[in-house]
Short mmCIF file of C-alpha atoms in Angstrom, two decimals:
data_model
loop_
_atom_site.label_atom_id
_atom_site.label_comp_id
_atom_site.label_asym_id
_atom_site.label_seq_id
_atom_site.Cartn_x
_atom_site.Cartn_y
_atom_site.Cartn_z
CA MET A 1 0.00 0.00 0.00
CA ASP A 2 1.28 3.47 -0.88
CA LYS A 3 1.65 6.14 1.74
CA LEU A 4 0.43 9.69 1.33
CA ASN A 5 3.31 12.07 1.96
CA LEU A 6 2.37 15.71 2.34
CA PRO A 7 4.99 18.44 2.61
CA LYS A 8 5.94 19.53 6.12
CA ARG A 9 4.04 22.60 7.28
CA GLU A 10 5.55 25.57 9.03
CA THR A 11 4.30 25.43 12.61
CA TYR A 12 4.60 27.38 15.83
CA LYS A 13 4.68 25.08 18.84
CA LEU A 14 4.05 26.08 22.47
CA GLU A 15 4.56 23.94 25.54
CA VAL A 16 1.50 24.58 27.71
CA ASN A 17 2.12 22.68 30.94
CA ASP A 18 4.67 20.72 32.94
CA ASN A 19 3.45 17.43 31.45
CA GLY A 20 5.09 18.15 28.10
CA ASP A 21 1.79 18.91 26.33
CA TYR A 22 1.89 21.26 23.36
CA ILE A 23 -0.43 23.29 21.24
CA GLU A 24 0.61 23.78 17.67
CA PHE A 25 -0.34 26.42 15.12
CA ASP A 26 -0.12 25.60 11.42
CA LEU A 27 1.24 28.88 10.10
CA THR A 28 0.38 27.96 6.52
CA ASP A 29 -3.31 27.75 7.47
CA LEU A 30 -4.69 30.87 5.83
CA ASN A 31 -7.76 30.64 8.08
CA LEU A 32 -5.74 31.01 11.29
CA PRO A 33 -5.85 34.83 11.46
CA PHE A 34 -9.59 34.75 10.74
CA LYS A 35 -10.19 32.14 13.45
CA VAL A 36 -8.30 34.27 15.97
CA GLN A 37 -10.18 37.42 14.92
CA LYS A 38 -13.58 35.72 15.10
CA ALA A 39 -12.82 34.29 18.55
CA SER A 40 -11.56 37.68 19.71
CA ASN A 41 -14.78 39.37 18.61
CA ASN A 42 -16.86 36.69 20.34
CA MET A 43 -14.78 37.04 23.52
CA ARG A 44 -15.43 40.77 23.63
CA LYS A 45 -19.17 40.08 23.44
CA ILE A 46 -18.96 37.42 26.15
CA ILE A 47 -17.07 39.75 28.50
CA LYS A 48 -19.45 42.62 27.78
CA GLU A 49 -22.45 40.38 28.58
CA TYR A 50 -20.70 39.14 31.72
CA ASN A 51 -20.00 42.68 32.96
CA SER A 52 -23.62 43.63 32.35
CA LYS A 53 -24.80 40.52 34.19
CA ILE A 54 -22.52 41.29 37.16
CA ARG A 55 -23.83 44.87 37.37
CA ASN A 56 -27.38 43.53 37.34
CA ILE A 57 -26.58 40.94 40.01
CA ASN A 58 -24.99 43.59 42.23
CA GLN A 59 -28.02 45.85 41.88
CA THR A 60 -30.71 43.22 42.43
CA ILE A 61 -29.34 40.71 44.94
CA LYS A 62 -28.86 42.00 48.47
CA ASN A 63 -28.30 38.73 50.33
CA GLU A 64 -24.52 38.26 50.55
CA LYS A 65 -24.58 34.47 50.16
CA GLN A 66 -26.93 34.61 47.16
CA LEU A 67 -24.83 37.40 45.67
CA SER A 68 -21.66 35.31 45.96
CA LEU A 69 -23.34 32.28 44.41
CA ALA A 70 -24.73 34.34 41.52
CA VAL A 71 -21.31 35.88 40.80
CA ILE A 72 -19.65 32.44 40.91
CA LYS A 73 -22.28 31.04 38.52
CA ALA A 74 -21.91 33.98 36.11
CA THR A 75 -18.11 33.65 36.19
CA THR A 76 -18.29 29.91 35.58
CA ASP A 77 -20.64 30.46 32.63
CA LYS A 78 -18.32 33.14 31.23
CA ASN A 79 -15.29 30.88 31.59
CA SER A 80 -17.08 28.03 29.83
CA LYS A 81 -17.91 30.29 26.87
CA LEU A 82 -14.37 31.69 26.74
CA GLU A 83 -12.92 28.17 26.81
CA LYS A 84 -14.96 27.32 23.73
CA GLU A 85 -13.67 30.41 21.92
CA PHE A 86 -10.02 29.75 22.80
CA ASP A 87 -10.35 26.11 21.75
CA SER A 88 -11.77 27.29 18.40
CA PHE A 89 -8.31 28.49 17.35
CA LEU A 90 -5.95 26.77 19.80
CA GLY A 91 -7.42 23.36 19.05
CA GLU A 92 -10.05 21.33 20.82
CA GLY A 93 -9.02 20.42 24.35
CA SER A 94 -6.22 23.00 24.48
CA CYS A 95 -7.68 24.84 27.46
CA LYS A 96 -7.97 21.52 29.31
CA LYS A 97 -4.24 20.94 28.64
CA ILE A 98 -3.41 24.42 29.91
CA PHE A 99 -5.67 24.65 32.97
CA GLY A 100 -6.66 21.08 33.74
CA ASP A 101 -9.90 21.13 35.75
CA LYS A 102 -9.24 24.53 37.31
CA ASN A 103 -11.78 27.31 37.00
CA TYR A 104 -10.91 30.64 38.53
CA TYR A 105 -11.62 34.30 38.01
CA GLY A 106 -9.43 35.94 35.36
CA MET A 107 -7.88 32.74 34.02
CA TYR A 108 -8.72 33.43 30.38
CA GLU A 109 -7.63 37.01 30.63
CA GLU A 110 -4.27 35.70 31.90
CA LEU A 111 -4.12 33.24 29.00
CA LEU A 112 -4.77 35.98 26.46
CA GLU A 113 -2.03 38.11 28.02
CA ALA A 114 0.41 35.15 27.96
CA LEU A 115 -0.38 34.48 24.28
CA GLU A 116 0.14 38.09 23.13
CA PRO A 117 3.90 37.85 22.51
CA HIS A 118 3.37 34.59 20.65
CA PHE A 119 0.71 36.15 18.42
CA LYS A 120 3.22 38.86 17.54
CA ALA A 121 5.86 36.27 16.72
CA MET A 122 3.40 34.23 14.66
CA LYS A 123 2.33 37.23 12.59
CA ILE A 124 5.83 37.45 11.24
CA ASN A 125 5.80 33.74 10.46
CA ILE A 126 2.29 33.82 9.03
CA LYS A 127 3.37 36.54 6.63
CA ARG A 128 6.42 34.50 5.64
CA ALA A 129 4.29 31.37 5.19
CA GLN A 130 1.83 33.26 3.01
CA GLU A 131 4.70 34.51 0.88
CA LYS A 132 5.93 30.93 0.51
CA LEU A 133 2.49 29.82 -0.62
CA ILE A 134 2.31 32.65 -3.14
CA GLU A 135 5.75 31.75 -4.48
CA LYS A 136 4.80 28.11 -4.77
CA TYR A 137 1.34 28.42 -6.32
CA MET A 138 1.24 31.70 -8.26
CA PRO A 139 1.75 31.25 -11.99
CA LYS A 140 5.22 32.29 -13.12
CA ASN A 141 5.65 34.95 -15.81
CA LYS A 142 1.94 35.73 -15.97
CA GLU A 143 0.12 38.89 -15.07
CA VAL A 144 -2.22 38.58 -12.12
CA ILE A 145 -5.10 41.00 -11.72
#
């Protein structure tokens, strides 16, 4: 039986925990910047909804115990939605690799902050990968509109 051999892709690999687990970005995936942008837009909406919900909870619930429980529930719901958005571009199960079963306030904000320098580094590589694709697949000696 023959084996399908595809060319190696340019990737950006990040170790995400002390167990040796990695997340990997395929820098030749032209959809990657769009996935990140879409998730970023969705995250802004999630955080805006969360902040509105917290203001409403603080205004309507006066019992301290009920207030605490409502804030915890809202934060847990927010974290669950943010996990889904991060996994949409990091890869399914990536947040589980990074955080395990932990769920705490501000965890996804910390993750976003930790990823920032890597996004900057990847932009350079994404641009280079796109140039490689153009070189490889654009017709030679032909005008392109």
